[in-house]
Coordinates of C-alpha atoms and ligand atoms in Angstrom, one line a residue:
X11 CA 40.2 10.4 -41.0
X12 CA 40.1 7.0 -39.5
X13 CA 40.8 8.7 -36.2
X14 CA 38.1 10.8 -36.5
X15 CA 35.5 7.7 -37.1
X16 CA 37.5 5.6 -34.2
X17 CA 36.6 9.0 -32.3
X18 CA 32.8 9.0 -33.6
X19 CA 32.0 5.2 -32.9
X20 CA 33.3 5.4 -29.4
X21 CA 31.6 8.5 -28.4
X22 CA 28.6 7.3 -30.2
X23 CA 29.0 3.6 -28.3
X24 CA 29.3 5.9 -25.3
X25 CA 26.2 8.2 -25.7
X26 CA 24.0 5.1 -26.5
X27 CA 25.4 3.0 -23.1
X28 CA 24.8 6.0 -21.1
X29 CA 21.1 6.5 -22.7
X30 CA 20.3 2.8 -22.1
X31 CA 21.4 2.8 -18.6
X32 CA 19.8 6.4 -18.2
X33 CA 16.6 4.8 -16.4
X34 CA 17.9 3.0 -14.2
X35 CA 20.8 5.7 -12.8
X36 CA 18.4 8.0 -10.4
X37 CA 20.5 9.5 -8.3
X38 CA 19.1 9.6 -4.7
X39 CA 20.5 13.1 -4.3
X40 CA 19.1 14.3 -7.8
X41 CA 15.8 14.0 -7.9
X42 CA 13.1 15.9 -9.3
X43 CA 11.5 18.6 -7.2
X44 CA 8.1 16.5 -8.0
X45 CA 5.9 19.8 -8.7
X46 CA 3.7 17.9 -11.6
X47 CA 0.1 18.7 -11.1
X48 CA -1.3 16.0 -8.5
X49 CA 1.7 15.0 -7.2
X50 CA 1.9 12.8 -4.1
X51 CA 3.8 15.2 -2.0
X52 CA 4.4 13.1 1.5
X53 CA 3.3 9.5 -0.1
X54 CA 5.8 7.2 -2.1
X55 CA 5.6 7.9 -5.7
X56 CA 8.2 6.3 -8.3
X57 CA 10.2 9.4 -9.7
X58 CA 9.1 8.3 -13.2
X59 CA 6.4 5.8 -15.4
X60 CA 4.3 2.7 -14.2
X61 CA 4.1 1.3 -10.2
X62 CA 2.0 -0.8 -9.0
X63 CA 1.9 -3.3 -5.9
X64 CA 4.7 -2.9 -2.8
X65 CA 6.6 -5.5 -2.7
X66 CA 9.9 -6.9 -1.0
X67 CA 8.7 -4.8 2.4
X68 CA 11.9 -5.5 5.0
X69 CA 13.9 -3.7 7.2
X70 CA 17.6 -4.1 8.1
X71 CA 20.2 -2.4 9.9
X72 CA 18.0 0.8 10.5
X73 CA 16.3 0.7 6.4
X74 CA 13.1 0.0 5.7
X75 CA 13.5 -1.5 1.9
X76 CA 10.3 -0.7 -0.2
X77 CA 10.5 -2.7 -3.4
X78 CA 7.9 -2.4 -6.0
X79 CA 6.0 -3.3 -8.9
X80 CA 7.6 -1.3 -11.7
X81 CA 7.4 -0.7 -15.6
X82 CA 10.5 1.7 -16.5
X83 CA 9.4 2.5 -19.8
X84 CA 6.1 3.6 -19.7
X85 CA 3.1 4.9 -17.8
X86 CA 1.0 1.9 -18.0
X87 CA 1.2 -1.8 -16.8
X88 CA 4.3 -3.8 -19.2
X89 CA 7.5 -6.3 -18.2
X90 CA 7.6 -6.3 -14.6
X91 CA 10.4 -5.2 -12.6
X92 CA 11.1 -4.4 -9.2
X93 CA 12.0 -0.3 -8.3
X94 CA 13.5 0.0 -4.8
X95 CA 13.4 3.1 -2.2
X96 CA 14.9 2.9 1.1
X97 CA 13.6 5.2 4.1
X98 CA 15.3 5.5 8.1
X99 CA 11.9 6.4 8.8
X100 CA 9.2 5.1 7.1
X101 CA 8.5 8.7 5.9
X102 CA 11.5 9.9 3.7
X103 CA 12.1 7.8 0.5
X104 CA 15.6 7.7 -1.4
X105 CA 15.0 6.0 -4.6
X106 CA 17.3 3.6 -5.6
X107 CA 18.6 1.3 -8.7
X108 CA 15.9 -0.8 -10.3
X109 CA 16.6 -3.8 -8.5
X110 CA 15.3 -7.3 -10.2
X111 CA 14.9 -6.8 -14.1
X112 CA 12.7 -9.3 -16.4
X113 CA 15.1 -12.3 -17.6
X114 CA 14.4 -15.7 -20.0
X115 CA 12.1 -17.2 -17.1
X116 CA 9.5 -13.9 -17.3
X117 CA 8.5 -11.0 -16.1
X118 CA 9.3 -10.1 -12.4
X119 CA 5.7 -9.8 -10.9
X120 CA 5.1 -9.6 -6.7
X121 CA 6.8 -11.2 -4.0
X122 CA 8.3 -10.4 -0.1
X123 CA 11.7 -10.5 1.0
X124 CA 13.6 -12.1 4.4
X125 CA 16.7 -11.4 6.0
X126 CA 18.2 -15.1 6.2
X127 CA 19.6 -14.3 9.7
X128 CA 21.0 -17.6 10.2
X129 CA 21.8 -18.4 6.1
X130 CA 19.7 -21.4 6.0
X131 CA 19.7 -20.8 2.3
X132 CA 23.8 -21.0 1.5
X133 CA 24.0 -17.5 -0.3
X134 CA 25.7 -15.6 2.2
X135 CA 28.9 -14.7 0.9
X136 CA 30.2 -11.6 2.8
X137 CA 30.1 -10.1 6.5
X138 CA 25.8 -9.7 6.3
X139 CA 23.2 -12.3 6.2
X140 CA 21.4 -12.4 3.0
X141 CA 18.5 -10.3 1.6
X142 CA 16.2 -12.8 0.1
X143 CA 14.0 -11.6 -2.4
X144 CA 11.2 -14.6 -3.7
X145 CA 8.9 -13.4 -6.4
X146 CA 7.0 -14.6 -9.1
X147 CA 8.2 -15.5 -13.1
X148 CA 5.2 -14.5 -15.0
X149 CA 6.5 -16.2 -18.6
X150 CA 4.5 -14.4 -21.5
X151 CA 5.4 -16.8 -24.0
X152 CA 4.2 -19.2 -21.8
X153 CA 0.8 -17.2 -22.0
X154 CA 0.4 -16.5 -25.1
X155 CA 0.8 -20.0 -26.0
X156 CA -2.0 -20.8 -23.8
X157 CA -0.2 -23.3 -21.3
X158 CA -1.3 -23.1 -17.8
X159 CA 1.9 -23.4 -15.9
X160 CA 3.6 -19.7 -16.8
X161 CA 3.7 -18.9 -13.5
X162 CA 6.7 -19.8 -11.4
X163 CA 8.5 -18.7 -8.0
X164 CA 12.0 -17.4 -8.1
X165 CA 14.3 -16.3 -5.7
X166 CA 17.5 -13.9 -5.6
X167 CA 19.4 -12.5 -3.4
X168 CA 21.6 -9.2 -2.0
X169 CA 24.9 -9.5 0.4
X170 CA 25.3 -5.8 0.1
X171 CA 22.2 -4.8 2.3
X172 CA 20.0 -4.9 -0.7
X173 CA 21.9 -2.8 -3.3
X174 CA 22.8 -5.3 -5.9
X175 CA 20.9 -8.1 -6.5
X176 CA 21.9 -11.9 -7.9
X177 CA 19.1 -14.1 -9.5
X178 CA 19.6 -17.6 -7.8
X179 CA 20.8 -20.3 -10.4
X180 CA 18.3 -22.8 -9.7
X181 CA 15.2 -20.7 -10.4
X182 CA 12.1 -21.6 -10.6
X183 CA 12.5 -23.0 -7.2
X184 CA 9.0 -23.8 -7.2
X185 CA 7.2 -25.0 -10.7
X186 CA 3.5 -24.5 -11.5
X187 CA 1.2 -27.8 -11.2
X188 CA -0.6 -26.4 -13.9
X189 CA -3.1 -23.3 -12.7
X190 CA -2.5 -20.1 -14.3
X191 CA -3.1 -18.0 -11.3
X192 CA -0.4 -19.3 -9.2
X193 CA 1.5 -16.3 -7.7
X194 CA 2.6 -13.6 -5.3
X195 CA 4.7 -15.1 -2.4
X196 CA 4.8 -14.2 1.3
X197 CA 7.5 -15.5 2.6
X198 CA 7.4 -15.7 6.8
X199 CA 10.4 -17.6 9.3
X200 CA 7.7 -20.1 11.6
X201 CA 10.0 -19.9 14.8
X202 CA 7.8 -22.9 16.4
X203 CA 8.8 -25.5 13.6
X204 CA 12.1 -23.7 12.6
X205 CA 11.0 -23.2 8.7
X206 CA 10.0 -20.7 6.4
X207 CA 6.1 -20.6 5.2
X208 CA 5.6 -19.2 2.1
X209 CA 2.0 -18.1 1.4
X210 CA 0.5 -18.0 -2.0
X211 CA -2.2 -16.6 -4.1
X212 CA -3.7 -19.9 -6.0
X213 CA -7.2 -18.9 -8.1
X214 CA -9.8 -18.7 -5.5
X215 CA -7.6 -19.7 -2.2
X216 CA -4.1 -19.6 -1.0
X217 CA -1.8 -22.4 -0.6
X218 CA 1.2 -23.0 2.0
X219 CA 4.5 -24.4 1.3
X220 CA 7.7 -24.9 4.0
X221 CA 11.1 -24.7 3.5
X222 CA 14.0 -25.3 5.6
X223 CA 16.4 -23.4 3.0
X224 CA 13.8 -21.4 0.5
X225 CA 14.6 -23.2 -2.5
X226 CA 13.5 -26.5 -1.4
X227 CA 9.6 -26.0 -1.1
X228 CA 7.1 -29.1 0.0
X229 CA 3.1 -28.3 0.2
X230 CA 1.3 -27.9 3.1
X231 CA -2.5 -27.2 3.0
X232 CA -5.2 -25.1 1.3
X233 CA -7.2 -22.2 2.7
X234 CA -10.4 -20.3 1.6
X235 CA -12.0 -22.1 -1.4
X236 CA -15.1 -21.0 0.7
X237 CA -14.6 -18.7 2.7
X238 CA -14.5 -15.2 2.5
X239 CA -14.9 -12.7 -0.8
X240 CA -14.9 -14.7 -4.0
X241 CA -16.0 -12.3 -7.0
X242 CA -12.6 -11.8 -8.5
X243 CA -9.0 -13.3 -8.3
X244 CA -7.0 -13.8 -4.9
X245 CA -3.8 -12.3 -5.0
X246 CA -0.6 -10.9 -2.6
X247 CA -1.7 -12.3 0.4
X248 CA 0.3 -11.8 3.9
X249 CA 0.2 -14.2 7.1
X250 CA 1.9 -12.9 9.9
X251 CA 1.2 -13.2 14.0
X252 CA -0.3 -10.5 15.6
X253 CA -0.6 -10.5 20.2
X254 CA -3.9 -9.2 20.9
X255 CA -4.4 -9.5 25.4
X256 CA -1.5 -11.7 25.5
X257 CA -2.0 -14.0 22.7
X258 CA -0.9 -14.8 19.9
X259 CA -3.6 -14.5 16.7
X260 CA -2.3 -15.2 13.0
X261 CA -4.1 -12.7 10.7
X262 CA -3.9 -13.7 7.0
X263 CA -4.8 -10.8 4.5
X264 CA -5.7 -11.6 1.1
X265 CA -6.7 -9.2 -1.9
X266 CA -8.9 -9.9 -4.3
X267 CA -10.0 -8.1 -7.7
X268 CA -12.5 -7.2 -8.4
X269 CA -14.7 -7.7 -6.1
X270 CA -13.8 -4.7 -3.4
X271 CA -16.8 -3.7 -1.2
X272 CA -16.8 -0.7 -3.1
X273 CA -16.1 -2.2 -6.5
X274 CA -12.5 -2.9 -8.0
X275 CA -10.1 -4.0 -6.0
X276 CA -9.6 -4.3 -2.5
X277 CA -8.1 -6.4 0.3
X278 CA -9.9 -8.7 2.8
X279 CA -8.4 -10.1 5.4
X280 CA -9.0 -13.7 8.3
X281 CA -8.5 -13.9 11.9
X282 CA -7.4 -17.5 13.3
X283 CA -4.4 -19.5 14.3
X284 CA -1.8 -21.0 12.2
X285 CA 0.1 -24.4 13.2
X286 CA 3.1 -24.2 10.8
X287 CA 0.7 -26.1 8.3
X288 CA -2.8 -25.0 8.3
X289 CA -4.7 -21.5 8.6
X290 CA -7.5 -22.2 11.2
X291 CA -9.7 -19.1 10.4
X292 CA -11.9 -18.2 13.9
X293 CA -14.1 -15.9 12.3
X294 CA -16.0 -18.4 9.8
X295 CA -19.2 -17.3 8.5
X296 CA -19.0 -14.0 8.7
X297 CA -19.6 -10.8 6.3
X298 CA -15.7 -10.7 4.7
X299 CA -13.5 -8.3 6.6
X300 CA -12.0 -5.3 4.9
X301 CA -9.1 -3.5 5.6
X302 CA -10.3 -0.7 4.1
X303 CA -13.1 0.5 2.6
X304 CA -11.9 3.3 0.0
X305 CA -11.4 2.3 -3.5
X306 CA -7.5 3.0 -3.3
X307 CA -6.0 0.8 -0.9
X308 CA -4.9 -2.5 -2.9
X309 CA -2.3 -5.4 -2.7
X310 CA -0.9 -3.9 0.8
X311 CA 1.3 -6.1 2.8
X312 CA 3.3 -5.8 6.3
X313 CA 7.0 -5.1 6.2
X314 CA 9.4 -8.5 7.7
X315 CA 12.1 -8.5 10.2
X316 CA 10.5 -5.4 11.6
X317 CA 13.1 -5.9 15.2
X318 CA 11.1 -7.5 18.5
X319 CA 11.8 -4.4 20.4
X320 CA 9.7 -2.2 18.1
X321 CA 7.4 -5.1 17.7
X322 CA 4.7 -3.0 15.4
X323 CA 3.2 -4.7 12.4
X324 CA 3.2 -2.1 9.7
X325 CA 1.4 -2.4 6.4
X326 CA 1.4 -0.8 3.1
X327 CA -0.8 -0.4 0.6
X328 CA -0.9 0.5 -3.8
X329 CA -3.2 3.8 -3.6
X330 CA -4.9 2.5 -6.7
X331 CA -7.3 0.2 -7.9
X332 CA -7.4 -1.6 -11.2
X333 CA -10.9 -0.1 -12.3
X334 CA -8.9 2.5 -13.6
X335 CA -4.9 2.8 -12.4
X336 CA -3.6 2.7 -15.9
X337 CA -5.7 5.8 -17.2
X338 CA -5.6 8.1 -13.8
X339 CA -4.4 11.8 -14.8
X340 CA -0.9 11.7 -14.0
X341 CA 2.8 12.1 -15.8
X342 CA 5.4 11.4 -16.2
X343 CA 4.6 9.2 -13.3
X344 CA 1.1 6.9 -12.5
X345 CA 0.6 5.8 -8.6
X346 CA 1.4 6.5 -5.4
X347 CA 1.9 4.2 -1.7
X348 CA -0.8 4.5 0.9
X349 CA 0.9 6.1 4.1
X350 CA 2.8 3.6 6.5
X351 CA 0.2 2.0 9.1
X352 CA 0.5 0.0 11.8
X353 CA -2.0 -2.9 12.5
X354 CA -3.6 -4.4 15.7
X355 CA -6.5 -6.7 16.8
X356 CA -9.3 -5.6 18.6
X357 CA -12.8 -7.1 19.6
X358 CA -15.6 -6.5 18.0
X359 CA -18.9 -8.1 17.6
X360 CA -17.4 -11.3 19.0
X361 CA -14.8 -10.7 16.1
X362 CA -11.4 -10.1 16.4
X363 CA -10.7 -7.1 14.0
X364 CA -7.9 -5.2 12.6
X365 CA -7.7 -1.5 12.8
X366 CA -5.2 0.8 10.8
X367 CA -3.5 3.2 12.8
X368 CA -1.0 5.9 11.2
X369 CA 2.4 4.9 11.9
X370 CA 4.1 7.6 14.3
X371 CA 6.9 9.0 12.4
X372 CA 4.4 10.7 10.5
X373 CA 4.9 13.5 13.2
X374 CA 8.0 14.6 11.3
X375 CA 6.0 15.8 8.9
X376 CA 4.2 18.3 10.4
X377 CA 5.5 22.0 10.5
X378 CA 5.1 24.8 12.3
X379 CA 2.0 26.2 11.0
X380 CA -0.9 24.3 12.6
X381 CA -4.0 25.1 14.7
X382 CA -6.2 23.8 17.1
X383 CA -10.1 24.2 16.8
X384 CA -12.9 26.3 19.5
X385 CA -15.5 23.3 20.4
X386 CA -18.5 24.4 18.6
X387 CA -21.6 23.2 18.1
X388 CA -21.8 23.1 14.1
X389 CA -24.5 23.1 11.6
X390 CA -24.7 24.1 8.2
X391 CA -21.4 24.5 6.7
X392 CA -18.1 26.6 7.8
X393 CA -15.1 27.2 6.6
X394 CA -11.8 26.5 9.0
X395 CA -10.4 30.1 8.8
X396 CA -7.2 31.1 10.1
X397 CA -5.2 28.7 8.0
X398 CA -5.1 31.0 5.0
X399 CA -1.4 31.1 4.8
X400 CA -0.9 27.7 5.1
X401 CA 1.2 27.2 1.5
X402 CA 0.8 23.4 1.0
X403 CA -2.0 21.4 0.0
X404 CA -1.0 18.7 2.8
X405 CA -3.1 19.0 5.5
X406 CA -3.4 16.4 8.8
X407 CA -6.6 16.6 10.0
X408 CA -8.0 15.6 13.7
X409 CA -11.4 15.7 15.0
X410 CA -13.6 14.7 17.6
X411 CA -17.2 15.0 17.3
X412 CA -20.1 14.5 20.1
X413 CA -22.8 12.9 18.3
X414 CA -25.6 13.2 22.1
X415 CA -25.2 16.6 21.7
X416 CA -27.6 17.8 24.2
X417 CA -29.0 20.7 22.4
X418 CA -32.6 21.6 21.3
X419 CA -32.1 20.9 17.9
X420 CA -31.6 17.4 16.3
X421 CA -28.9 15.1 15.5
X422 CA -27.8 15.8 11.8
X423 CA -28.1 13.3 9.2
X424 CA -24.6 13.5 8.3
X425 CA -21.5 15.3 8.8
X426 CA -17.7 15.3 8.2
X427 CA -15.3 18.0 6.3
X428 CA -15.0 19.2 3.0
X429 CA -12.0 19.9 0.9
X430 CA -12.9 22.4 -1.8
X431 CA -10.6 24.5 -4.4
X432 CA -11.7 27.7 -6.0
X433 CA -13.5 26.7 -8.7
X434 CA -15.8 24.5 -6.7
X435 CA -14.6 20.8 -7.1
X436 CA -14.6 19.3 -4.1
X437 CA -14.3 16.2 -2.1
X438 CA -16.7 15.3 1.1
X439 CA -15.7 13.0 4.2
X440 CA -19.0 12.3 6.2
X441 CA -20.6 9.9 8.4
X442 CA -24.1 8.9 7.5
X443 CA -25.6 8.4 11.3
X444 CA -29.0 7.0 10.6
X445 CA -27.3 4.8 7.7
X446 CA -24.3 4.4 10.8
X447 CA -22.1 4.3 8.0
X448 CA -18.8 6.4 6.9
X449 CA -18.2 7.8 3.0
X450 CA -16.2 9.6 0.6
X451 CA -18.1 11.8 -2.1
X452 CA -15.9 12.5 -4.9
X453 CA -18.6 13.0 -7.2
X454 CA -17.3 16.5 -8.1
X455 CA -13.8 16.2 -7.3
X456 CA -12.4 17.3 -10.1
X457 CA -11.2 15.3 -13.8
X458 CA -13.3 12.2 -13.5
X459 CA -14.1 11.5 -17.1
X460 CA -11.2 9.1 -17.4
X461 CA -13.3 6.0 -16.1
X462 CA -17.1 5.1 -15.0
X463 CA -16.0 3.6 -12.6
X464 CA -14.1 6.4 -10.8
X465 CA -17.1 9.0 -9.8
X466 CA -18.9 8.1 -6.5
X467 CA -19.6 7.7 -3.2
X468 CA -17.9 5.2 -1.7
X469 CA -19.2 3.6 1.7
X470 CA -17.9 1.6 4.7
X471 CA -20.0 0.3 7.4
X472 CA -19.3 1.5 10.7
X473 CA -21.7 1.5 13.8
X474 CA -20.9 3.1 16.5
X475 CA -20.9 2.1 19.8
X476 CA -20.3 5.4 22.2
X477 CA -21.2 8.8 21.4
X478 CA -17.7 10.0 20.6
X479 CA -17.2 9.5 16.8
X480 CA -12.8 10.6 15.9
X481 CA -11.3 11.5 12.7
X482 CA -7.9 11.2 11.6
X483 CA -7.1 12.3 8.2
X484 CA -4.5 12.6 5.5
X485 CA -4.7 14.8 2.9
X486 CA -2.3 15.1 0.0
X487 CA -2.5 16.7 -3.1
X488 CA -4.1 14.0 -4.7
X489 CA -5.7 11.6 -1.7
X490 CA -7.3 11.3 1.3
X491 CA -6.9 8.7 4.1
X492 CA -9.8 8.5 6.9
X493 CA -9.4 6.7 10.2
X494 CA -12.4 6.8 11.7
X495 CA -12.4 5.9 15.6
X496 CA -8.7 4.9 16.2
X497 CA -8.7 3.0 13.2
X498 CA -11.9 0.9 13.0
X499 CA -12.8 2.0 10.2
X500 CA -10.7 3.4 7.1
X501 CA -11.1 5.1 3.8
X502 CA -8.8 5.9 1.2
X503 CA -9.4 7.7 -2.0
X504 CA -7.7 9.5 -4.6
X505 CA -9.0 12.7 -6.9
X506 CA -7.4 14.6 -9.1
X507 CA -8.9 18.7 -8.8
X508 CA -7.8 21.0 -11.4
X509 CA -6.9 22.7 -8.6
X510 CA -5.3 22.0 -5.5
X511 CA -7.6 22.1 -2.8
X512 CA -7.1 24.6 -0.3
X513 CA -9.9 25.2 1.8
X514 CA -11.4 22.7 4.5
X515 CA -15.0 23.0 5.7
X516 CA -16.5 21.6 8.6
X517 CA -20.5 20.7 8.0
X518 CA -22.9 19.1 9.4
X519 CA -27.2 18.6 7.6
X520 CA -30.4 18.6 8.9
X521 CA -29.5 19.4 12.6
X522 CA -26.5 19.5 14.0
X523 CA -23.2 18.1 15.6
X524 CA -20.6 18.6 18.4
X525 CA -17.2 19.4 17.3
X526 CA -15.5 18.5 21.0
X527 CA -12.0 19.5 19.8
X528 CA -10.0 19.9 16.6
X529 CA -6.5 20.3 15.1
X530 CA -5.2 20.6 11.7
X531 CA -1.1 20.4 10.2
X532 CA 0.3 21.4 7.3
X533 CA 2.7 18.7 6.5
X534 CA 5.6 18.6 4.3
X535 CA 6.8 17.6 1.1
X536 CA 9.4 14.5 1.5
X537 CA 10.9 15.5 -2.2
Ligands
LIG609 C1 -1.7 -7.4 -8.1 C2 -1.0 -8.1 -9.2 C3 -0.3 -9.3 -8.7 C4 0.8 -9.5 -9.7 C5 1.2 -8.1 -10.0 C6 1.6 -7.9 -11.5 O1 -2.0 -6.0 -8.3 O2 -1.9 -8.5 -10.2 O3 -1.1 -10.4 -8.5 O4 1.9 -10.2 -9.2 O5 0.0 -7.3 -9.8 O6 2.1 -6.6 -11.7

């Protein structure tokens, strides 16, 4: 008898170890097949419950780590942790162990990671230089008492290529002086004055600190109390170099919620130089810059230690906005990544811009069944045919439109494509020309009823210089991403149809429109 209840209480102290560690064991080759309704099916989505922000972006010996904000227990926002994936090519995610978990200093909220080539920090213990994660302790006791200082920047750090993680014993390694919104570090190696910078979201500005070992951190200088977009709360910023014609530029990108062009959240972003100690913007007094105009692109930064020889500058972005991320139609999952982009500067209108620019790999994606488009002169509306046995709902979409078309009719007053479903949701890409600006209608587009803030039209800006106007598009089950003219402009929006949509509809109103040549893809799934 005793035997038999020895025998119960260790099965039963079994069954309830395995069950708490159940969350956090997803086998890489186990997954899901991810065939929920609205599924991401080429973009990052955690296999189960709550993500928001990217975090922890760096690549080492051939892995691009993503790390994220992540809530394992639930579909909405709760104690932070940080979920990990790791790709070979930026396109295929394996999901790995929850790697940082909340502990007595707080909640794990956004942060970056380094590789410590040359272990300027001490905590390389084996064969590899250290993964350094630094992130922010958000204490909610410390918050619900009311005190100001609750937020605090910790470090750990991985000798096993970023499998295992160690909280470092001196955390916080840098306190709060007292302002609640004190959060969200970049952390970048300055190769001029052989230091680390770490950037961070303070309030209304971001503040720079240097470090010779990233747990020692001294103050250097303020930037953007007024300059830029100030109607909401700065948060993840990135500074990083960028060459544009041979030199050197620093960009500095900086989100903000709300307070997005198009309401919510959304990510602006500075040109200038950066001395090891103060931003120099060199586009003051300007409109703020965007990196994107869609409602969904939020809290993207670049990926560190991307090697010199590749030399690209790739970003990432939370395809959600905080309008409405926690109620979006989803399970057992809520949010996906943007796709992988590579930035660059250009001129334009005596600015230096950024545009966004597909990253490559996503050529693995696309299979055999594509097709390229007749030039045509379009108006009215028509359906792409010949793609009918496409099976996916994951399309790549290219176009080039004439806009001086040299016909006897007029010019339309807008035109684009149309993704539509069978029970007539659908979601419209155009360009306004007399308004010379870009949208996405998703007025129609399917279950909207979950916020008021989620209907719309949704514009960017975007005059154009020649008389060539491109479109490079991304459609997934559940999203659309537009670069319009290599990248100038961008737009990236989510809808949820009760359908998939599976037709695509050229159009152009009120006159019409040069299609100068065409392709579409079907991509596919990465699950
Ligand atoms: C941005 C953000 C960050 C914070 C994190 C918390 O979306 O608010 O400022 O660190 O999310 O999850």
């Amino acid at each position: 008898m005793i035997q038999s209840i020895l025998l119960f209480v260790i099965l039963a102290t079994v069954f309830v170890a395995c069950n708490t560690n159940k969350k956090d064991i997803i086998e890489p080759d186990n997954q899901t097949a991810y065939l929920q309704q609205h599924r991401p099916q080429f973009h990052f989505s955690p296999d189960s419950m709550w993500m928001n922000d990217p975090n922890g972006m760096v690549f080492y010996e051939g892995e691009y780590h993503l790390f994220y904000q992540h809530y394992p227990d639930d579909v909405v926002w709760g104690p932070m942790h940080w979920g990990h994936a790791i790709s070979t090519d930026l396109v295929h995610w394996k999901h790995q162990h929850i790697a940082l978990y909340p502990d007595s200093l707080g909640y794990i909220f956004s942060g970056s990671a380094v590789i410590d080539w040359n272990n300027t920090s001490g905590l390389q213990s084996g064969e590899h230089p250290p993964m350094i994660a630094i992130f922010t302790y958000h204490n909610m006791e410390g918050e619900r008492a009311g005190t100001n200082n609750y937020q605090t920047q910790g470090i750990a750090f991985s000798n096993d290529k970023g499998r295992t993680w160690t909280k470092y014993s001196g955390n916080p390694v840098l306190d709060n002086p007292g302002i609640r919104d004190f959060r969200d570090p970049k952390v970048t190696w300055f190769e001029e004055g052989q230091k680390w910078i770490m950037t961070l979201a303070v309030q209304d500005h971001v503040s720079f600190y240097s470090s010779t070992n990233l747990t020692d951190w001294d103050f250097e200088s303020d930037f953007g109390k007024n300059t830029g977009a100030h109607d909401g709360v700065w948060e993840c910023p990135d500074l990083f170099p960028l060459m544009h014609s041979g030199t050197e530029k620093w960009v500095l990108l900086v989100s903000i919620n709300p307070g997005g062009p198009n309401g919510g959240s959304a990510t602006q972003y500075f040109v200038g130089d950066f001395d090891g100690s103060h931003f120099i913007n060199e586009n003051p007094g300007t409109e703020p810059l965007w990196i994107d105009y869609g409602k969904d692109n939020y809290a993207g930064v670049t990926w560190s230690d991307i090697p010199g020889e590749d030399g690209r500058r790739i970003f990432m972005g939370w395809m959600s906005n905080w309008q409405y991320a926690t109620v979006v139609p989803t399970t057992p999952w809520r949010s996906a990544m943007t796709i992988p982009r590579e930035l660059r500067l250009k001129n334009a209108d005596e600015n230096l811009q950024i545009i966004s620019l597909p990253v490559t790999e996503l050529e693995l994606l696309r299979t055999s069944k594509y097709m390229d488009l007749e030039p045509a002169v379009l108006s009215g509306e028509t359906e792409i045919k010949g793609i009918g046995d496409f099976t996916g709902s994951q399309y790549e979409i290219r176009l080039t439109f004439k806009l001086n078309n040299g016909s006897q009719f007029g010019l339309a007053s807008d035109f684009g494509f149309r993704l539509k479903n069978d029970t007539s949701q659908q979601v419209t890409f155009g360009y306004d020309v007399s308004g010379s600006y870009a949208y996405v209608d998703r007025i129609n587009s399917g279950k909207t009823s979950f916020s008021q803030e989620f209907r719309g039209i949704h514009e960017a800006p975007l005059p154009i210089e020649s008389d060539l106007f491109t479109v490079h598009a991304f459609v997934d089950k559940a999203s659309v991403e537009v670069f319009i003219n290599n990248g100038e402009g961008v737009l990236t929006e989510i809808f949820f149809p009760d359908q998939d949509f599976n037709s695509i509809f050229l159009f152009a109103e009120n006159g019409n429109v040069q299609l100068i040549s065409g392709s579409i893809y079907e991509l596919k799934s990465i699950w």
